[in-house]
């Protein structure tokens, strides 16, 4: 038995004003949100109940973890990693939804309290979107704890809230994305899940985003934690924009990181499978809640720079300010917002 570690960070309730801003964007949360640690990561209030178990989860040497801020290309990378680790067994991948092959550590925590109760009482069925049904019955970290090896773990939690031995023990792939594209994509995710219960428009959502008042925020600190560890042998850091630019090249890098070798032909097939159009059609991966083709899809647009169509001039300036402020003094720089060589102001 490994020793039971106390949390090295504090968890405190956000201010009533902050809670209001968050809840303007999210529906169904009754508890107050909390902020964790010195980076003030925002989490639903129920996180208090699970933080300790998550921090103490036993990491295994043959685990592979994909860590991201939400909407950064997690699903894309999970399917890639799962196939690379499973000898490109496309048939097996088609048999089981990705959320079962590669479950998320904190699903239970992200379910709004009202939805949790409705799902539990069988009054709500999101077609088991992202495994929510299972995560109501059993805490999602427990599902992972009980899995047989080799395990695949998805999480949006930053490194500092995760088990401290993670990078010394398991292989981790961190995917980062331009926060402006994340903001747009995150908004559409909520719209897809909440449908007409979604009360906020993009303007309100952006206000919360740029104040770092959404679950798992602040995004830049989240990414910076991984960026600082990018030279550790068990961490592979990749930008979404690089996956878009040259997927085959990034697949090769990930294969090398995972110690897997495939022929050019096999890699071509993998790239084709992982293309936006193909993955969008793959039911086990594009886990959308809509029935119709024109409903918002989980795999939605797949663009780098698509944010430009959603931002007014004022929002664009706010975004520049946000990025410059959060990146100030950091070594981290986004390929689409290169602060280290040149500034955009
Ligand atoms: P958009 O909403 O901008 O389209 P996550 O899996 O972390 O939630 O990330 C979802 C984002 O990744 C969505 O962004 C989705 O479309 C994009 N994505 C998923 N698969 C992709 C692919 N094959 N090519 C490009 N983007 C992809």
Tab-separated table of C-alpha atoms and ligand atoms in Angstrom:
chain	number	residue	atom	x	y	z
A	1	UNK	CA	0.000	0.000	0.000
A	2	UNK	CA	1.358	3.399	-0.958
A	3	UNK	CA	1.263	6.090	1.733
A	4	UNK	CA	-1.787	8.312	1.763
A	5	UNK	CA	-0.663	11.826	0.902
A	6	UNK	CA	-2.260	15.013	2.151
A	7	UNK	CA	-3.183	17.532	-0.531
A	8	UNK	CA	-0.292	19.967	-1.020
A	9	UNK	CA	-2.711	22.650	-2.224
A	10	UNK	CA	-5.709	24.417	-0.738
A	11	UNK	CA	-9.280	24.386	-2.009
A	12	UNK	CA	-11.378	27.474	-1.370
A	13	UNK	CA	-14.787	28.679	-2.443
A	14	UNK	CA	-14.823	31.345	-5.170
A	15	UNK	CA	-16.352	34.717	-4.286
A	16	UNK	CA	-20.122	35.122	-4.803
A	17	UNK	CA	-19.432	37.432	-7.770
A	18	UNK	CA	-17.096	34.899	-9.373
A	19	UNK	CA	-19.617	32.141	-8.789
A	20	UNK	CA	-22.252	34.246	-10.540
A	21	UNK	CA	-20.013	34.755	-13.588
A	22	UNK	CA	-19.307	31.021	-13.845
A	23	UNK	CA	-22.936	30.040	-13.361
A	24	UNK	CA	-24.076	32.486	-16.012
A	25	UNK	CA	-22.311	30.199	-18.497
A	26	UNK	CA	-22.983	26.797	-16.999
A	27	UNK	CA	-26.302	25.258	-16.152
A	28	UNK	CA	-27.246	22.872	-13.377
A	29	UNK	CA	-24.557	23.482	-10.747
A	30	UNK	CA	-25.990	24.139	-7.287
A	31	UNK	CA	-22.823	24.151	-5.159
A	32	UNK	CA	-20.394	27.054	-5.306
A	33	UNK	CA	-17.353	26.539	-7.504
A	34	UNK	CA	-13.930	26.321	-5.894
A	35	UNK	CA	-10.398	27.451	-6.700
A	36	UNK	CA	-7.454	25.147	-6.105
A	37	UNK	CA	-3.827	25.860	-5.333
A	38	UNK	CA	-1.712	28.865	-6.163
A	39	UNK	CA	-2.760	28.885	-9.806
A	40	UNK	CA	-6.407	29.026	-8.667
A	41	UNK	CA	-7.729	26.257	-10.862
A	42	UNK	CA	-11.496	26.442	-10.997
A	43	UNK	CA	-13.411	23.269	-10.293
A	44	UNK	CA	-17.014	22.414	-9.465
A	45	UNK	CA	-17.648	22.412	-5.693
A	46	UNK	CA	-17.950	18.623	-5.563
A	47	UNK	CA	-14.238	18.430	-6.352
A	48	UNK	CA	-13.594	18.844	-2.607
A	49	UNK	CA	-15.012	15.358	-2.100
A	50	UNK	CA	-12.791	13.677	-4.712
A	51	UNK	CA	-9.541	15.700	-4.734
A	52	UNK	CA	-7.789	13.509	-2.201
A	53	UNK	CA	-8.598	10.231	-3.969
A	54	UNK	CA	-7.451	11.655	-7.292
A	55	UNK	CA	-4.180	12.936	-5.841
A	56	UNK	CA	-3.581	9.508	-4.302
A	57	UNK	CA	-4.529	7.428	-7.342
A	58	UNK	CA	-1.907	4.748	-7.957
A	59	UNK	CA	-0.227	5.446	-11.292
A	60	UNK	CA	1.051	2.382	-13.140
A	61	UNK	CA	4.187	2.214	-15.316
A	62	UNK	CA	2.181	1.005	-18.310
A	63	UNK	CA	-0.451	3.750	-18.046
A	64	UNK	CA	-0.678	6.271	-20.851
A	65	UNK	CA	-2.286	9.588	-19.938
A	66	UNK	CA	-3.539	12.322	-22.248
A	67	UNK	CA	-3.743	15.654	-20.444
A	68	UNK	CA	-5.252	18.796	-21.910
A	69	UNK	CA	-7.280	21.863	-21.166
A	70	UNK	CA	-10.796	21.089	-22.514
A	71	UNK	CA	-11.304	21.457	-26.290
A	72	UNK	CA	-7.629	21.291	-27.183
A	73	UNK	CA	-7.711	18.137	-29.307
A	74	UNK	CA	-8.002	15.605	-26.492
A	75	UNK	CA	-10.287	13.186	-28.332
A	76	UNK	CA	-8.202	13.330	-31.500
A	77	UNK	CA	-5.048	12.525	-29.523
A	78	UNK	CA	-6.758	9.796	-27.486
A	79	UNK	CA	-7.830	7.922	-30.613
A	80	UNK	CA	-4.318	8.328	-32.020
A	81	UNK	CA	-2.619	7.100	-28.860
A	82	UNK	CA	-5.031	4.222	-28.323
A	83	UNK	CA	-4.475	2.907	-31.840
A	84	UNK	CA	-0.707	3.321	-31.680
A	85	UNK	CA	-0.624	1.402	-28.398
A	86	UNK	CA	-2.987	-1.298	-29.655
A	87	UNK	CA	-1.185	-2.327	-32.840
A	88	UNK	CA	-3.514	-0.219	-34.978
A	89	UNK	CA	-6.446	-2.464	-34.199
A	90	UNK	CA	-9.067	-0.415	-36.053
A	91	UNK	CA	-11.636	-3.187	-35.686
A	92	UNK	CA	-11.364	-3.169	-31.888
A	93	UNK	CA	-11.517	0.630	-31.861
A	94	UNK	CA	-14.802	0.467	-33.751
A	95	UNK	CA	-16.290	-1.919	-31.201
A	96	UNK	CA	-16.083	0.280	-28.132
A	97	UNK	CA	-16.631	3.996	-27.574
A	98	UNK	CA	-13.476	5.953	-26.935
A	99	UNK	CA	-14.761	7.079	-23.522
A	100	UNK	CA	-14.699	3.429	-22.437
A	101	UNK	CA	-11.353	2.588	-24.006
A	102	UNK	CA	-9.822	5.804	-22.694
A	103	UNK	CA	-11.936	7.009	-19.741
A	104	UNK	CA	-11.767	10.405	-18.158
A	105	UNK	CA	-10.477	10.714	-14.623
A	106	UNK	CA	-12.841	13.422	-13.383
A	107	UNK	CA	-16.086	12.780	-15.298
A	108	UNK	CA	-18.012	12.463	-12.040
A	109	UNK	CA	-16.826	15.874	-10.916
A	110	UNK	CA	-17.818	17.717	-14.060
A	111	UNK	CA	-21.451	16.560	-14.032
A	112	UNK	CA	-23.673	19.417	-12.818
A	113	UNK	CA	-25.449	18.490	-9.569
A	114	UNK	CA	-28.917	18.778	-11.113
A	115	UNK	CA	-27.971	16.561	-14.070
A	116	UNK	CA	-26.332	14.107	-11.664
A	117	UNK	CA	-29.593	13.657	-9.759
A	118	UNK	CA	-31.662	13.416	-12.950
A	119	UNK	CA	-29.357	10.813	-14.497
A	120	UNK	CA	-29.322	8.869	-11.221
A	121	UNK	CA	-33.125	8.804	-11.146
A	122	UNK	CA	-33.241	7.835	-14.832
A	123	UNK	CA	-35.005	11.085	-15.712
A	124	UNK	CA	-32.232	12.205	-18.005
A	125	UNK	CA	-30.446	10.293	-20.687
A	126	UNK	CA	-27.699	11.962	-22.644
A	127	UNK	CA	-27.184	8.735	-24.597
A	128	UNK	CA	-24.443	8.120	-22.048
A	129	UNK	CA	-22.559	11.077	-23.486
A	130	UNK	CA	-18.868	10.635	-22.593
A	131	UNK	CA	-19.776	7.908	-20.097
A	132	UNK	CA	-21.781	10.184	-17.809
A	133	UNK	CA	-24.161	7.350	-16.943
A	134	UNK	CA	-21.360	5.173	-15.543
A	135	UNK	CA	-19.760	8.099	-13.736
A	136	UNK	CA	-22.964	8.767	-11.796
A	137	UNK	CA	-23.018	5.239	-10.417
A	138	UNK	CA	-19.287	4.952	-9.665
A	139	UNK	CA	-16.790	7.810	-9.224
A	140	UNK	CA	-14.852	8.034	-12.480
A	141	UNK	CA	-11.461	7.873	-10.702
A	142	UNK	CA	-12.638	4.588	-9.133
A	143	UNK	CA	-13.523	3.213	-12.582
A	144	UNK	CA	-9.923	3.951	-13.586
A	145	UNK	CA	-8.555	2.525	-10.342
A	146	UNK	CA	-10.389	-0.738	-11.034
A	147	UNK	CA	-9.304	-1.065	-14.669
A	148	UNK	CA	-6.972	-3.791	-15.785
A	149	UNK	CA	-3.632	-2.769	-17.299
A	150	UNK	CA	-2.644	-1.274	-19.618
A	151	UNK	CA	-4.799	1.706	-18.781
A	152	UNK	CA	-5.494	4.799	-20.838
A	153	UNK	CA	-6.415	7.883	-18.853
A	154	UNK	CA	-7.822	11.169	-20.106
A	155	UNK	CA	-7.867	14.204	-17.858
A	156	UNK	CA	-8.274	17.955	-18.059
A	157	UNK	CA	-6.702	18.390	-14.661
A	158	UNK	CA	-3.395	20.266	-14.515
A	159	UNK	CA	-0.261	18.419	-13.432
A	160	UNK	CA	-0.180	20.046	-9.992
A	161	UNK	CA	-3.538	18.509	-8.996
A	162	UNK	CA	-2.621	15.033	-10.248
A	163	UNK	CA	-0.741	12.233	-8.461
A	164	UNK	CA	2.770	13.535	-7.783
A	165	UNK	CA	4.525	10.437	-9.145
A	166	UNK	CA	2.751	10.616	-12.510
A	167	UNK	CA	5.633	11.810	-14.689
A	168	UNK	CA	8.135	9.520	-13.009
A	169	UNK	CA	5.918	6.502	-13.610
A	170	UNK	CA	3.700	6.725	-16.692
A	171	UNK	CA	3.831	8.185	-20.180
A	172	UNK	CA	1.976	11.462	-20.555
A	173	UNK	CA	0.986	13.366	-23.677
A	174	UNK	CA	-0.032	16.978	-23.183
A	175	UNK	CA	-1.882	18.808	-25.959
A	176	UNK	CA	-2.062	22.611	-25.980
A	177	UNK	CA	-4.156	24.891	-28.194
A	178	UNK	CA	-4.543	28.596	-28.889
A	179	UNK	CA	-6.822	29.792	-26.048
A	180	UNK	CA	-8.928	31.829	-28.471
A	181	UNK	CA	-9.909	28.712	-30.416
A	182	UNK	CA	-10.406	26.887	-27.135
A	183	UNK	CA	-12.823	29.598	-25.947
A	184	UNK	CA	-14.996	29.229	-29.059
A	185	UNK	CA	-14.879	25.446	-29.017
A	186	UNK	CA	-15.622	25.320	-25.265
A	187	UNK	CA	-18.663	27.527	-25.812
A	188	UNK	CA	-20.016	25.223	-28.525
A	189	UNK	CA	-19.427	22.174	-26.353
A	190	UNK	CA	-21.692	23.644	-23.681
A	191	UNK	CA	-24.229	24.592	-26.315
A	192	UNK	CA	-24.163	21.065	-27.680
A	193	UNK	CA	-24.664	19.484	-24.275
A	194	UNK	CA	-27.080	22.022	-22.781
A	195	UNK	CA	-29.061	22.754	-25.945
A	196	UNK	CA	-31.865	25.245	-25.124
A	197	UNK	CA	-30.938	25.201	-21.412
A	198	UNK	CA	-27.786	27.143	-22.284
A	199	UNK	CA	-28.415	30.654	-21.035
A	200	UNK	CA	-25.229	32.404	-22.071
A	201	UNK	CA	-24.226	33.696	-25.466
A	202	UNK	CA	-20.624	33.778	-26.646
A	203	UNK	CA	-20.122	37.303	-25.295
A	204	UNK	CA	-20.891	36.195	-21.712
A	205	UNK	CA	-18.891	33.019	-22.189
A	206	UNK	CA	-15.868	34.985	-23.391
A	207	UNK	CA	-16.156	37.298	-20.372
A	208	UNK	CA	-15.895	34.279	-18.077
A	209	UNK	CA	-13.097	32.747	-20.147
A	210	UNK	CA	-10.926	35.845	-20.107
A	211	UNK	CA	-11.411	36.139	-16.355
A	212	UNK	CA	-10.239	32.510	-15.986
A	213	UNK	CA	-13.627	31.680	-14.512
A	214	UNK	CA	-14.551	28.379	-16.132
A	215	UNK	CA	-13.825	24.822	-15.009
A	216	UNK	CA	-10.132	23.869	-15.319
A	217	UNK	CA	-9.101	27.488	-15.997
A	218	UNK	CA	-6.682	29.260	-15.998
A	219	UNK	CA	-5.696	27.839	-19.360
A	220	UNK	CA	-2.272	29.466	-19.699
A	221	UNK	CA	-1.081	28.348	-16.258
A	222	UNK	CA	-2.415	24.868	-17.038
A	223	UNK	CA	-0.384	24.660	-20.233
A	224	UNK	CA	2.641	26.316	-18.701
A	225	UNK	CA	2.876	23.598	-16.055
A	226	UNK	CA	3.310	20.992	-18.791
A	227	UNK	CA	5.507	23.233	-20.935
A	228	UNK	CA	7.990	23.559	-18.058
A	229	UNK	CA	8.224	19.765	-17.868
A	230	UNK	CA	8.374	19.169	-21.629
A	231	UNK	CA	11.942	17.856	-21.498
A	232	UNK	CA	11.117	15.133	-18.988
A	233	UNK	CA	11.449	11.762	-20.721
A	234	UNK	CA	7.892	10.689	-19.875
A	235	UNK	CA	6.207	13.835	-21.170
A	236	UNK	CA	5.431	14.534	-24.803
A	237	UNK	CA	4.136	18.052	-25.466
A	238	UNK	CA	2.252	18.821	-28.662
A	239	UNK	CA	0.335	21.810	-30.000
A	240	UNK	CA	-3.048	21.261	-31.674
A	241	UNK	CA	-1.879	23.642	-34.399
A	242	UNK	CA	1.013	21.293	-35.202
A	243	UNK	CA	-1.375	18.350	-35.447
A	244	UNK	CA	-3.374	20.406	-37.953
A	245	UNK	CA	-0.249	21.461	-39.861
A	246	UNK	CA	1.361	18.050	-40.286
A	247	UNK	CA	-0.521	15.172	-38.706
A	248	UNK	CA	1.731	12.383	-40.106
A	249	UNK	CA	4.809	14.113	-38.664
A	250	UNK	CA	3.221	14.457	-35.231
A	251	UNK	CA	1.991	10.840	-35.347
A	252	UNK	CA	5.572	9.714	-35.996
A	253	UNK	CA	6.814	11.727	-33.018
A	254	UNK	CA	4.160	10.186	-30.776
A	255	UNK	CA	5.038	6.679	-32.028
A	256	UNK	CA	8.667	7.333	-31.172
A	257	UNK	CA	7.717	8.625	-27.732
A	258	UNK	CA	5.632	5.497	-27.099
A	259	UNK	CA	8.351	3.212	-28.507
A	260	UNK	CA	6.192	1.905	-31.363
A	261	UNK	CA	7.182	1.342	-34.977
A	262	UNK	CA	4.885	1.102	-37.962
A	263	UNK	CA	5.385	0.959	-41.712
A	264	UNK	CA	4.674	3.998	-43.888
A	265	UNK	CA	1.608	2.228	-45.198
A	266	UNK	CA	0.249	1.628	-41.713
A	267	UNK	CA	0.914	5.229	-40.748
A	268	UNK	CA	-0.871	6.448	-43.884
A	269	UNK	CA	-3.909	4.444	-42.868
A	270	UNK	CA	-3.755	5.859	-39.352
A	271	UNK	CA	-3.493	9.439	-40.663
A	272	UNK	CA	-6.468	8.857	-42.928
A	273	UNK	CA	-8.506	7.463	-40.045
A	274	UNK	CA	-7.591	10.462	-37.874
A	275	UNK	CA	-8.474	13.057	-40.503
A	276	UNK	CA	-11.227	15.453	-39.482
A	277	UNK	CA	-13.798	14.090	-41.961
A	278	UNK	CA	-13.124	10.494	-41.071
A	279	UNK	CA	-13.142	10.992	-37.305
A	280	UNK	CA	-16.320	13.045	-37.498
A	281	UNK	CA	-18.036	10.067	-39.089
A	282	UNK	CA	-16.651	7.618	-36.531
A	283	UNK	CA	-19.480	7.052	-34.070
A	284	UNK	CA	-17.230	5.612	-31.344
A	285	UNK	CA	-15.229	8.856	-31.334
A	286	UNK	CA	-17.554	11.703	-32.338
A	287	UNK	CA	-19.638	11.352	-29.203
A	288	UNK	CA	-22.234	14.022	-29.973
A	289	UNK	CA	-25.595	14.463	-28.303
A	290	UNK	CA	-27.455	15.706	-31.387
A	291	UNK	CA	-29.610	13.535	-33.599
A	292	UNK	CA	-29.360	15.532	-36.802
A	293	UNK	CA	-26.388	16.151	-39.059
A	294	UNK	CA	-26.701	19.938	-38.597
A	295	UNK	CA	-26.791	19.755	-34.773
A	296	UNK	CA	-23.558	20.899	-33.128
A	297	UNK	CA	-21.118	18.002	-33.217
A	298	UNK	CA	-18.476	17.124	-30.616
A	299	UNK	CA	-15.987	17.053	-33.490
A	300	UNK	CA	-17.125	20.410	-34.780
A	301	UNK	CA	-14.921	22.456	-37.139
A	302	UNK	CA	-11.365	21.336	-36.599
A	303	UNK	CA	-9.670	24.584	-37.536
A	304	UNK	CA	-6.740	26.570	-36.252
A	305	UNK	CA	-7.698	30.248	-36.173
A	306	UNK	CA	-11.458	29.733	-36.514
A	307	UNK	CA	-11.886	32.064	-33.517
A	308	UNK	CA	-11.553	35.043	-35.879
A	309	UNK	CA	-15.098	34.450	-37.152
A	310	UNK	CA	-16.478	34.744	-33.610
A	311	UNK	CA	-14.550	37.653	-32.126
A	312	UNK	CA	-15.459	41.314	-32.549
A	313	UNK	CA	-12.597	43.781	-32.852
A	314	UNK	CA	-12.999	44.549	-29.164
A	315	UNK	CA	-12.860	40.893	-28.183
A	316	UNK	CA	-9.787	40.441	-30.352
A	317	UNK	CA	-8.039	43.229	-28.430
A	318	UNK	CA	-9.171	41.746	-25.129
A	319	UNK	CA	-7.768	38.401	-26.228
A	320	UNK	CA	-4.404	39.950	-27.049
A	321	UNK	CA	-4.362	41.651	-23.698
A	322	UNK	CA	-5.349	38.400	-21.983
A	323	UNK	CA	-2.602	36.430	-23.703
A	324	UNK	CA	0.090	39.040	-23.187
A	325	UNK	CA	-0.817	39.370	-19.539
A	326	UNK	CA	-0.975	35.652	-18.795
A	327	UNK	CA	2.181	34.865	-20.794
A	328	UNK	CA	4.227	37.697	-19.286
A	329	UNK	CA	7.444	36.339	-17.793
A	330	UNK	CA	6.774	32.793	-18.992
A	331	UNK	CA	8.888	30.777	-21.367
A	332	UNK	CA	5.687	29.405	-22.924
A	333	UNK	CA	4.659	30.859	-26.262
A	334	UNK	CA	1.890	29.698	-28.608
A	335	UNK	CA	2.812	29.085	-32.283
A	336	UNK	CA	-0.201	31.213	-33.252
A	337	UNK	CA	0.742	33.939	-30.741
A	338	UNK	CA	4.524	33.989	-30.580
A	339	UNK	CA	5.278	36.295	-27.670
A	340	UNK	CA	8.883	35.356	-27.264
A	341	UNK	CA	10.247	36.525	-30.592
A	342	UNK	CA	7.702	39.209	-31.431
A	343	UNK	CA	4.882	40.870	-29.612
A	344	UNK	CA	1.595	41.535	-31.310
A	345	UNK	CA	1.053	44.972	-29.841
B	1	LIG	P1	-13.525	22.710	-32.658
B	1	LIG	O1	-14.693	22.830	-31.735
B	1	LIG	O2	-12.748	23.976	-32.793
B	1	LIG	O3	-13.902	22.139	-33.973
B	1	LIG	P2	-11.459	17.969	-27.259
B	1	LIG	O4	-11.447	16.617	-27.778
B	1	LIG	O5	-10.294	18.337	-26.408
B	1	LIG	O6	-12.769	18.335	-26.640
B	1	LIG	O7	-11.258	18.950	-28.505
B	1	LIG	C1	-12.267	19.130	-29.426
B	1	LIG	C2	-11.745	19.969	-30.572
B	1	LIG	O8	-10.840	19.148	-31.348
B	1	LIG	C3	-12.878	20.391	-31.489
B	1	LIG	O9	-12.512	21.672	-31.993
B	1	LIG	C4	-12.796	19.298	-32.546
B	1	LIG	O10	-13.416	19.603	-33.754
B	1	LIG	C5	-11.290	19.161	-32.693
B	1	LIG	N1	-10.928	17.911	-33.388
B	1	LIG	C6	-11.276	16.654	-33.075
B	1	LIG	N2	-10.831	15.786	-34.001
B	1	LIG	C7	-10.175	16.523	-34.926
B	1	LIG	C8	-9.502	16.209	-36.149
B	1	LIG	N3	-9.415	14.970	-36.615
B	1	LIG	N4	-8.948	17.235	-36.839
B	1	LIG	C9	-9.025	18.501	-36.389
B	1	LIG	N5	-9.666	18.859	-35.245
B	1	LIG	C10	-10.239	17.875	-34.521
